[in-house]
Coordinates of N, CA, C and O in Angstrom, one line a residue:
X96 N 8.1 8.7 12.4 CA 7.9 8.6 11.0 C 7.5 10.0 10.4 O 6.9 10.8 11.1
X97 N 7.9 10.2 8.9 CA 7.5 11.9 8.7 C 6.4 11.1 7.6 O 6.5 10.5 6.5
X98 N 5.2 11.4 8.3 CA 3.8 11.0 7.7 C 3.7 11.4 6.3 O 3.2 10.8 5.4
X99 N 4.4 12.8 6.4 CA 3.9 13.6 5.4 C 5.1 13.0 3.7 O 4.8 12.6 2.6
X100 N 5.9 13.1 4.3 CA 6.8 11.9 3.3 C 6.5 10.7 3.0 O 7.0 10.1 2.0
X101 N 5.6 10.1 3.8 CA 5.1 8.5 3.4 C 3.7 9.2 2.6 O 3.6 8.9 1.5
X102 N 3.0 9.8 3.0 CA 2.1 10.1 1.6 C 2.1 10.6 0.5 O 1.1 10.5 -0.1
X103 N 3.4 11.6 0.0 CA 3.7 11.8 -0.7 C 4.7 10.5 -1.9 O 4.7 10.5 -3.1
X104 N 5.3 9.9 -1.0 CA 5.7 8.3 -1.4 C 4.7 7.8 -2.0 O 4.8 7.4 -3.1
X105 N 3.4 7.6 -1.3 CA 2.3 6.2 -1.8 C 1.9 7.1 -2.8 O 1.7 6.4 -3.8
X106 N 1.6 8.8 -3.1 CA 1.2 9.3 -4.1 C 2.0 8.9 -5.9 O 1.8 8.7 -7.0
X107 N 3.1 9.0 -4.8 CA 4.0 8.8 -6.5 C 4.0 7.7 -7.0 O 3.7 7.5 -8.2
X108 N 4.4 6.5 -5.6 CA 4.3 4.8 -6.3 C 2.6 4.6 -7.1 O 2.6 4.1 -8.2
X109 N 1.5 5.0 -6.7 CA 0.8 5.0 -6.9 C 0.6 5.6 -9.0 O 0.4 4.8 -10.0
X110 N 0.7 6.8 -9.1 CA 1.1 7.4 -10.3 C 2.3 6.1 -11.1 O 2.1 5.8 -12.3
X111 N 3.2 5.6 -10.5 CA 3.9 5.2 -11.5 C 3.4 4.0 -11.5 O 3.4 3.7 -12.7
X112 N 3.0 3.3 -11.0 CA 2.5 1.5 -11.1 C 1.1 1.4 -11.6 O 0.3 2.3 -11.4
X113 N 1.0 0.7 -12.0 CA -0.5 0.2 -12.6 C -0.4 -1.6 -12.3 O 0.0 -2.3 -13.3
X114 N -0.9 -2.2 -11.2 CA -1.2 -3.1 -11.5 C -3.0 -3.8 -11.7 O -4.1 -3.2 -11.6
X115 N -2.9 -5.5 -12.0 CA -4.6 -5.5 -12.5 C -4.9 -6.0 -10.9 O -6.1 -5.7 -10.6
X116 N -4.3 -6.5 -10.0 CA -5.0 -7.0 -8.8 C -4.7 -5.9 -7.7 O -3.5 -5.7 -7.5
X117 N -5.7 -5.1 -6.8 CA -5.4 -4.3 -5.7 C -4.2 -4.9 -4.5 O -3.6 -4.2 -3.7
X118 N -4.0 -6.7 -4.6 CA -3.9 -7.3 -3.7 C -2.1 -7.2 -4.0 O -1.2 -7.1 -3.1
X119 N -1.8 -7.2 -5.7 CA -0.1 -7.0 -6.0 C -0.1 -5.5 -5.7 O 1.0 -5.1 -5.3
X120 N -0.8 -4.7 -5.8 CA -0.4 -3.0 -5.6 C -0.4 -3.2 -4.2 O 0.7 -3.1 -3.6
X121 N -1.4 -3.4 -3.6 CA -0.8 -3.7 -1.3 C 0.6 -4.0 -1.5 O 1.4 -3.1 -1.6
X122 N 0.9 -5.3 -1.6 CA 1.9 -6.4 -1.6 C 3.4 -5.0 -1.7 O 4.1 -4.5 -0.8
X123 N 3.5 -4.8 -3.1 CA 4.5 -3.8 -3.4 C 4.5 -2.3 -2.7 O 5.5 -1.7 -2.3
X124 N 3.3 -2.0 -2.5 CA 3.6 -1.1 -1.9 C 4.4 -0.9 -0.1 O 5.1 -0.1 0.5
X125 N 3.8 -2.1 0.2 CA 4.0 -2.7 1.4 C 5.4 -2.5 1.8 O 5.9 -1.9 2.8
X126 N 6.1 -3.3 0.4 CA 7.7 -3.3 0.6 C 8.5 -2.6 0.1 O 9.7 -2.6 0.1
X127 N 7.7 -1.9 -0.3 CA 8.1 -0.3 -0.7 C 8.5 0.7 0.3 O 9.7 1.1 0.5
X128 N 7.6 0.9 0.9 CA 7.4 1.7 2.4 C 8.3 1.2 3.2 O 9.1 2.0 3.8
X129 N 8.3 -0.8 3.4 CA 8.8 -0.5 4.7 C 10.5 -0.6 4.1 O 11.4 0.0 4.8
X130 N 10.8 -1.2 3.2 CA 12.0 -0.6 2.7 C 12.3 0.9 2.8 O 13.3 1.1 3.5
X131 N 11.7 1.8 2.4 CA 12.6 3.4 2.2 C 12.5 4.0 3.4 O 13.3 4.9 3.7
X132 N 11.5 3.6 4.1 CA 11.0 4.5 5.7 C 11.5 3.7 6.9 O 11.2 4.0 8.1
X133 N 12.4 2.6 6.6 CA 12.4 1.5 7.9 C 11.6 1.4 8.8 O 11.8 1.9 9.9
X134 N 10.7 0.8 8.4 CA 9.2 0.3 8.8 C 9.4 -1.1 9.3 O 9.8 -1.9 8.5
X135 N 9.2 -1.3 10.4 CA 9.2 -2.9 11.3 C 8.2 -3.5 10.9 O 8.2 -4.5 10.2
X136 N 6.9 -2.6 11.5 CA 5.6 -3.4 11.2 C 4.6 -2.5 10.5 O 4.8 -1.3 10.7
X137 N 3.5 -2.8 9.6 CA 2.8 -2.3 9.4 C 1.6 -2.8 8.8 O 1.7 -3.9 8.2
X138 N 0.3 -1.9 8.8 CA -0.6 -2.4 8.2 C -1.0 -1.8 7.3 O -1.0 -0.6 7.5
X139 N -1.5 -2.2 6.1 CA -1.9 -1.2 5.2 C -3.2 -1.5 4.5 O -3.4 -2.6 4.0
X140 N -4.0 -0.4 4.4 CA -5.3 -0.7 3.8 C -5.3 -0.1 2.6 O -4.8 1.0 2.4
X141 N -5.9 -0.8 1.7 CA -6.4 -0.2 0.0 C -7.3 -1.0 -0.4 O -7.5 -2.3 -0.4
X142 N -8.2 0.4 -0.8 CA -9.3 0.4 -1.5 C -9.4 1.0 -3.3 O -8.8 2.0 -3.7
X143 N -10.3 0.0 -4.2 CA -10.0 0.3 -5.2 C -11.5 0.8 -5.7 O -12.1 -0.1 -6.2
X144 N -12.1 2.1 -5.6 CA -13.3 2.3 -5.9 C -14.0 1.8 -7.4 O -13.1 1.6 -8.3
X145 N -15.3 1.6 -7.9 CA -15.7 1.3 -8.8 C -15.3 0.1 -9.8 O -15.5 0.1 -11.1
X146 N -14.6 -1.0 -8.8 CA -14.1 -2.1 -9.6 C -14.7 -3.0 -10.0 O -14.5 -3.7 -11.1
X147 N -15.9 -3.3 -8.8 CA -16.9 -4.3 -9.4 C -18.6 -3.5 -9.1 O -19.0 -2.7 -8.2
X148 N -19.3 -3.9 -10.1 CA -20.2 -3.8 -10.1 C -21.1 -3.7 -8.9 O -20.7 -4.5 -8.0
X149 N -22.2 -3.0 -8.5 CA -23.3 -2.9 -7.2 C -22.1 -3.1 -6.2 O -22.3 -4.2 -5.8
X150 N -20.9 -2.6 -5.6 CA -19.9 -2.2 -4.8 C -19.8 -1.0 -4.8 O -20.0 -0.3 -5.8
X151 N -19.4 -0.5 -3.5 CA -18.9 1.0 -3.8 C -17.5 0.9 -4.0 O -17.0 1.9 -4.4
X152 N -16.4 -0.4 -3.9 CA -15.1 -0.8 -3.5 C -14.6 -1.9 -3.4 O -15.1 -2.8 -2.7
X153 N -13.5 -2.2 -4.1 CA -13.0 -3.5 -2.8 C -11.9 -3.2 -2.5 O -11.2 -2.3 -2.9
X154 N -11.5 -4.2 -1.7 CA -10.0 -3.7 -1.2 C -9.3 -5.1 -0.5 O -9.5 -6.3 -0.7
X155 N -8.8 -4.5 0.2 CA -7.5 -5.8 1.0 C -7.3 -4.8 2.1 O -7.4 -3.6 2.2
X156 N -6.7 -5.8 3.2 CA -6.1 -5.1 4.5 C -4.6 -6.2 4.7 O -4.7 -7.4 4.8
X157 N -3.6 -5.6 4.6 CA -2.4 -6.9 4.7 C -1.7 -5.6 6.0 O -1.7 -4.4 6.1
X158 N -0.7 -7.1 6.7 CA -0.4 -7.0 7.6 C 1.3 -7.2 7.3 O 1.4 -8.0 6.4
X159 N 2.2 -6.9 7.7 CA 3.7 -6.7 7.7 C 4.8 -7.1 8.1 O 5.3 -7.7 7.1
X160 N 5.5 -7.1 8.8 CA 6.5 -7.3 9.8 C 6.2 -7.6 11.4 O 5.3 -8.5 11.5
X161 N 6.7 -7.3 12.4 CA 6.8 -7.7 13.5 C 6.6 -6.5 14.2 O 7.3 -5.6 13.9
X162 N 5.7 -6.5 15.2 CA 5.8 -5.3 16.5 C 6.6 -5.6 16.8 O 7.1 -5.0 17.8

C-alpha cells in the first residue's frame, strides 16, 4: 500500500465532507479507502477532538472486510 497516498486521500475526503456523526465520516471513509486502494480488510480509527464537553475526544474504531 503507498501509505503516503492513503493520507493524503483521508486529508482531502476529510476537507470535502462534513458530516454531524464521527461514526457516518468512519463508515464513508471506510468505503472510500477500501474502494480506491483495494483494501480487503481494514481498521480504522477516528477521533473527533472537543465534541463533548469534560472529554478530550470521542471517537469510533470500525472494522472492514476480511483478512
Amino acid at each position: 500500500l503507498d501509505y503516503a497516498a492513503i493520507s493524503e486521500r483521508i486529508a482531502s475526503f476529510a476537507d470535502a465532507h462534513h458530516f454531524a456523526l464521527v461514526e457516518t465520516f468512519a463508515e464513508r471513509l471506510a468505503d472510500t479507502l477500501r474502494q480506491e486502494f483495494a483494501i480487503a480488510w481494514l481498521r480504522l480509527s477516528v477521533r473527533k477532538p472537543g465534541a463533548v464537553a469534560n472529554a478530550a475526544s470521542v471517537g469510533v474504531r470500525i472494522t472492514r472486510g476480511q483478512a
